[in-house]
Amino acid sequence: MPLNVAVQMDPIERINVRGDSTFALLLEAQARGHALSYYTPDRLALRDGHLFTTAQPLKVRDTLGDHFSLGAAKQVELKSFDVVLLRQDPPFDLAYISTTHMLERVQPGTLVVNDPANVRNAPEKVFVTEFPDLMPPTLVTRDLEAIKAFRAEHGDIVMKPLYGHGGGAVFRLTREDLNFGSLYDMFAVTFREPWVVQAFLPAVKEGDKRIILVDGEFAGAINRVPAPDDLRSNMVRGGAAKATDLSVRERHICERLGPALRERGLLFVGIDVIGGFLTEINVTSPTGIRAVKNVGGPDIAALIWDKIEAKRQI
Ligand SMILES: Nc1ncnc2c1ncn2[C@@H]1O[C@H](COP(=O)(O)OP(=O)(O)O)[C@@H](O)[C@H]1O
Ligand SMILES: [Mg+2]
């Protein structure tokens, strides 16, 4: 049965057609005969407990420069959709959090992927702390004395924002680095939140592995190897995507996380593993579907739609 699907995303004219996971999901949905509607988060309106948006029918094409067409804008109640894809990109700020509160109003009649309350409760670098045996030595704080003690213990450390993304403001400090004081001051004025202080993992030069789980099960992976002159493996920072397999330890990580993700309605999740250590659980708007397929991996968009269709038939 065709589903009535809405996608909540950033402006579609700006996406990277070749790399965007949301776009891969839309192409697959359309190929399966589902009807697509499009809106940006700023079009949501919660009126007397009923959630509305101004949506446009959407057609997508895998053609650079001509990847979509939109029909006439119409005000619709969100509960008229079978499925809403929550796919806007971070920042994970109060604007993002507000949309998760609003989307909760259409559940359980409408399936929201990923589940908005659980997206809100699982910021990528905070969720990991539920699995302390899987993560590297990690401190979340803005307390100078706590950071000094952690640095004295571990020597070589990384400092990065708690709600950062795309490799923004990720710094390595060796034991001898005299920039620590200034960097501390800069973080303290830049961020209101605590931040992450983590043991530096030398294995990063072999890559930061993105492993995708669909409804709690391993679906595919890609290794991202940093450029020789950068710490960061993020593809937007020049990291190179390489085909990869899972180690025994990485399979164990997937098995540990699977039930927690399934329980919370986190259907499409990307976890990041450096040298066997879990550093992030991405639930807001994970990416990697197209990169996995480009290196000969499985069609994860198809796996995700298989799951969504199965859930809608219950
Ligand atoms: N503890 C660490 N040890 C070594 N490299 C790290 C560490 N933490 C982050 N990095 C590097 O920085 C990149 C970005 O950090 P990450 O924690 O993934 O934040 P973001 O959300 O910005 O992607 C990683 O892909 C990795 O290359
Ligand atoms: Mg990352």
XYZ file of C-alpha atoms and ligand atoms in Angstrom:
342
model
C 0.000 0.000 0.000
C 1.459 3.393 -0.899
C 2.168 5.569 2.126
C 1.564 9.263 2.524
C 5.018 10.528 3.541
C 6.144 14.000 4.668
C 9.773 15.012 4.977
C 10.827 17.742 7.403
C 14.183 18.938 6.119
C 16.402 21.908 5.301
C 15.788 23.694 1.987
C 15.923 20.998 -0.699
C 17.547 23.293 -3.255
C 20.713 23.387 -1.117
C 21.347 19.677 -0.629
C 24.264 17.732 -2.044
C 22.450 15.404 -4.431
C 25.303 12.890 -4.614
C 25.947 12.604 -0.883
C 22.743 13.376 0.973
C 21.152 10.509 2.892
C 17.759 12.225 3.072
C 17.747 12.467 -0.689
C 18.595 8.754 -0.974
C 15.618 7.998 1.297
C 13.327 10.154 -0.842
C 14.427 8.512 -4.114
C 13.769 5.072 -2.646
C 10.354 6.074 -1.241
C 9.290 7.481 -4.580
C 10.503 4.357 -6.451
C 8.248 2.316 -4.127
C 5.221 4.412 -5.073
C 4.906 6.404 -1.830
C 3.553 9.960 -2.103
C 6.041 12.607 -0.895
C 5.366 16.005 0.662
C 8.027 18.490 1.659
C 8.270 21.232 4.284
C 10.968 23.051 6.224
C 10.827 23.138 10.055
C 9.903 26.835 10.120
C 6.532 25.954 8.508
C 5.327 23.960 11.530
C 2.396 25.462 13.461
C 0.983 23.937 16.650
C -2.511 25.306 17.102
C -4.608 24.272 20.102
C -2.724 20.983 20.254
C -3.062 20.216 16.533
C 0.062 20.266 14.409
C -0.153 21.851 10.958
C 2.366 22.625 8.288
C 2.463 24.160 4.847
C 3.608 21.324 2.621
C 4.273 20.890 -1.065
C 4.004 17.676 -3.076
C 7.543 16.623 -4.000
C 9.052 14.703 -6.920
C 12.767 13.831 -6.858
C 15.257 12.913 -9.582
C 18.866 11.765 -9.332
C 19.979 14.550 -11.670
C 22.469 17.238 -10.704
C 21.029 20.711 -11.171
C 17.483 19.380 -11.622
C 16.867 17.138 -8.635
C 13.342 18.071 -7.542
C 10.035 19.644 -8.440
C 7.460 20.968 -6.000
C 3.699 21.267 -6.345
C 1.388 23.891 -4.876
C 1.824 24.747 -1.168
C -1.095 23.698 0.992
C -1.861 23.869 4.703
C -2.263 20.342 6.066
C -2.634 18.753 9.446
C 0.426 16.600 10.025
C -1.605 13.694 11.339
C -2.895 13.153 7.789
C 0.514 11.629 6.948
C 1.353 7.975 7.594
C 5.030 8.778 8.063
C 7.045 11.924 8.862
C 10.787 11.832 8.286
C 12.532 14.112 10.810
C 15.598 14.990 8.772
C 16.777 18.545 9.338
C 20.489 18.880 10.029
C 21.991 20.078 13.305
C 22.684 22.465 15.077
C 20.941 20.589 17.841
C 19.696 23.722 19.531
C 16.409 24.919 21.031
C 14.952 25.378 17.527
C 15.634 21.693 16.840
C 14.343 20.638 20.230
C 11.147 22.656 19.724
C 10.340 20.725 16.546
C 10.718 17.431 18.448
C 8.161 18.657 21.003
C 5.783 19.667 18.217
C 6.131 16.370 16.341
C 5.215 14.433 19.478
C 1.647 15.730 19.051
C 1.050 13.543 15.971
C 2.105 10.282 17.594
C 1.196 7.452 17.655
C -1.129 7.850 14.646
C 1.744 9.041 12.504
C 5.094 7.229 12.535
C 7.872 9.798 13.060
C 11.344 8.581 12.063
C 13.371 8.898 14.227
C 11.106 9.096 17.281
C 11.197 12.800 18.270
C 11.237 12.445 22.077
C 14.078 9.958 21.858
C 15.997 12.119 19.406
C 15.715 14.895 21.972
C 16.949 12.634 24.747
C 19.926 11.254 22.861
C 22.332 13.973 21.718
C 25.121 12.094 19.938
C 27.920 12.643 22.434
C 25.697 12.388 25.515
C 23.948 9.129 24.563
C 27.346 7.387 24.386
C 27.834 7.940 28.116
C 25.134 5.296 28.739
C 27.708 2.768 27.525
C 30.828 3.685 29.519
C 32.583 0.390 28.801
C 32.385 1.025 25.043
C 33.659 4.615 24.953
C 37.158 6.050 25.378
C 38.036 7.768 28.679
C 35.749 10.805 28.476
C 34.971 13.785 30.671
C 32.012 16.122 30.093
C 32.481 19.365 31.994
C 33.480 23.007 31.850
C 35.261 22.867 35.195
C 38.915 23.866 34.842
C 40.167 21.765 37.757
C 38.376 18.660 36.491
C 39.918 19.112 33.028
C 43.400 19.670 34.482
C 43.128 16.454 36.491
C 41.942 14.511 33.416
C 44.784 15.954 31.335
C 47.338 15.041 34.011
C 46.046 11.472 33.897
C 45.777 10.994 30.125
C 48.379 13.406 28.721
C 47.293 13.448 25.106
C 43.703 14.703 24.906
C 41.036 16.035 22.559
C 38.674 18.923 23.416
C 35.470 19.330 21.402
C 32.046 20.915 21.812
C 29.321 18.688 23.308
C 26.829 19.661 20.604
C 29.367 20.050 17.792
C 29.041 18.396 14.401
C 30.980 18.018 11.184
C 34.321 18.214 13.007
C 33.818 21.840 14.096
C 36.188 23.039 16.887
C 37.817 19.647 17.548
C 41.292 20.190 19.048
C 44.092 17.844 20.085
C 46.386 18.854 22.947
C 49.526 16.860 23.627
C 50.911 16.699 27.170
C 53.401 19.506 26.440
C 51.004 21.788 24.580
C 51.125 25.287 26.085
C 47.898 26.348 24.340
C 45.701 24.595 26.884
C 45.040 27.711 29.007
C 44.068 29.849 26.040
C 41.975 27.109 24.512
C 40.169 26.638 27.833
C 39.404 30.378 27.945
C 38.177 30.337 24.360
C 35.858 27.361 24.955
C 34.557 28.965 28.152
C 33.479 32.152 26.363
C 32.278 30.402 23.185
C 30.108 27.689 24.747
C 27.509 27.950 27.475
C 27.374 24.163 27.755
C 29.925 21.793 29.238
C 32.191 20.280 26.568
C 33.929 16.963 25.871
C 37.458 16.208 26.993
C 38.593 12.818 25.730
C 41.701 10.682 25.618
C 43.340 11.085 22.197
C 42.975 7.874 20.207
C 46.078 7.366 17.994
C 44.089 4.845 15.921
C 42.263 7.799 14.370
C 44.870 7.846 11.610
C 43.462 4.499 10.438
C 40.010 6.079 10.359
C 36.782 6.832 12.179
C 34.268 4.172 11.190
C 30.633 5.139 10.551
C 28.462 2.110 11.213
C 24.794 2.326 10.285
C 22.149 0.460 12.240
C 18.599 0.085 10.962
C 16.076 -0.677 13.701
C 18.961 -1.779 15.929
C 20.644 -4.066 13.412
C 23.918 -3.626 11.576
C 23.198 -2.466 8.019
C 26.477 -1.177 6.578
C 29.674 0.710 7.332
C 32.213 3.057 5.852
C 35.659 3.979 7.133
C 36.600 7.661 7.012
C 40.332 8.314 6.936
C 41.497 11.834 7.816
C 43.616 13.877 5.411
C 47.322 13.650 6.384
C 47.299 17.219 7.708
C 44.101 17.014 9.783
C 42.894 15.251 12.929
C 39.323 15.136 11.727
C 37.919 12.284 9.666
C 34.654 13.988 8.727
C 34.099 13.842 4.975
C 33.228 17.562 4.969
C 36.772 18.125 6.317
C 38.493 16.102 3.616
C 38.193 12.619 5.183
C 38.337 9.865 2.536
C 35.603 7.211 2.477
C 36.848 3.619 2.231
C 35.091 0.255 2.109
C 35.379 -1.649 5.375
C 34.251 -4.655 7.408
C 33.386 -4.868 11.076
C 35.851 -6.200 13.636
C 34.695 -8.566 16.381
C 34.696 -5.640 18.817
C 32.581 -3.523 16.454
C 30.054 -6.337 16.055
C 29.880 -6.542 19.834
C 29.210 -2.770 20.001
C 26.315 -3.155 17.532
C 24.863 -6.025 19.550
C 25.057 -3.989 22.769
C 23.362 -0.946 21.221
C 20.732 -2.750 19.151
C 18.068 -3.307 21.830
C 18.423 0.249 23.227
C 17.931 1.752 19.758
C 14.989 -0.498 18.868
C 13.257 0.211 22.176
C 13.444 3.958 21.550
C 12.189 4.055 17.975
C 15.613 5.127 16.718
C 15.232 3.428 13.368
C 18.083 5.035 11.437
C 21.242 5.524 13.495
C 24.891 6.102 12.616
C 27.482 5.264 15.248
C 31.133 6.313 15.094
C 33.957 4.078 16.262
C 37.662 5.004 16.460
C 40.100 2.157 17.221
C 37.279 0.074 18.692
C 35.977 2.904 20.908
C 32.460 4.283 20.503
C 32.575 8.104 20.267
C 29.171 9.122 18.875
C 25.652 7.758 18.412
C 24.083 9.935 15.701
C 20.306 9.951 15.836
C 19.306 13.466 14.724
C 19.895 13.223 10.994
C 22.507 10.562 10.358
C 24.324 10.333 7.036
C 26.362 7.717 5.210
C 23.770 5.832 3.138
C 25.154 6.964 -0.172
C 28.810 6.617 0.850
C 28.180 2.971 1.841
C 26.503 2.215 -1.487
C 29.221 4.017 -3.467
C 31.888 1.649 -2.125
C 29.794 -1.403 -3.050
C 27.904 -1.806 0.234
C 24.208 -2.563 0.724
C 21.293 -0.325 -0.210
C 20.480 1.030 3.240
C 17.680 3.282 1.964
C 15.863 0.100 0.878
C 16.453 -1.521 4.292
C 15.017 1.551 6.035
C 11.888 1.588 3.875
C 11.398 -2.158 4.399
C 11.282 -1.434 8.151
C 9.024 1.605 7.862
C 6.570 -0.282 5.637
C 6.542 -3.220 8.060
C 5.831 -0.908 11.001
C 2.968 0.798 9.169
C 1.265 -2.514 8.465
C 0.954 -3.404 12.152
N 39.264 11.132 21.097
C 39.675 11.327 19.834
N 40.866 10.847 19.406
C 41.292 11.041 18.142
N 40.596 11.715 17.210
C 39.400 12.217 17.562
C 38.871 12.050 18.887
N 37.679 12.664 18.945
C 37.450 13.168 17.713
N 38.482 12.902 16.888
C 38.596 13.278 15.458
O 37.760 14.401 15.206
C 36.685 14.046 14.339
C 35.411 14.739 14.772
O 35.084 14.414 16.117
P 33.672 13.835 16.542
O 33.748 13.471 17.970
O 33.287 12.778 15.594
O 32.726 15.113 16.407
P 31.750 15.628 15.225
O 30.406 15.528 15.805
O 32.178 17.021 14.968
O 31.935 14.697 14.042
C 36.614 12.527 14.402
O 36.063 11.992 13.203
C 38.078 12.156 14.571
O 38.766 12.228 13.328
Mg 31.836 12.637 14.081
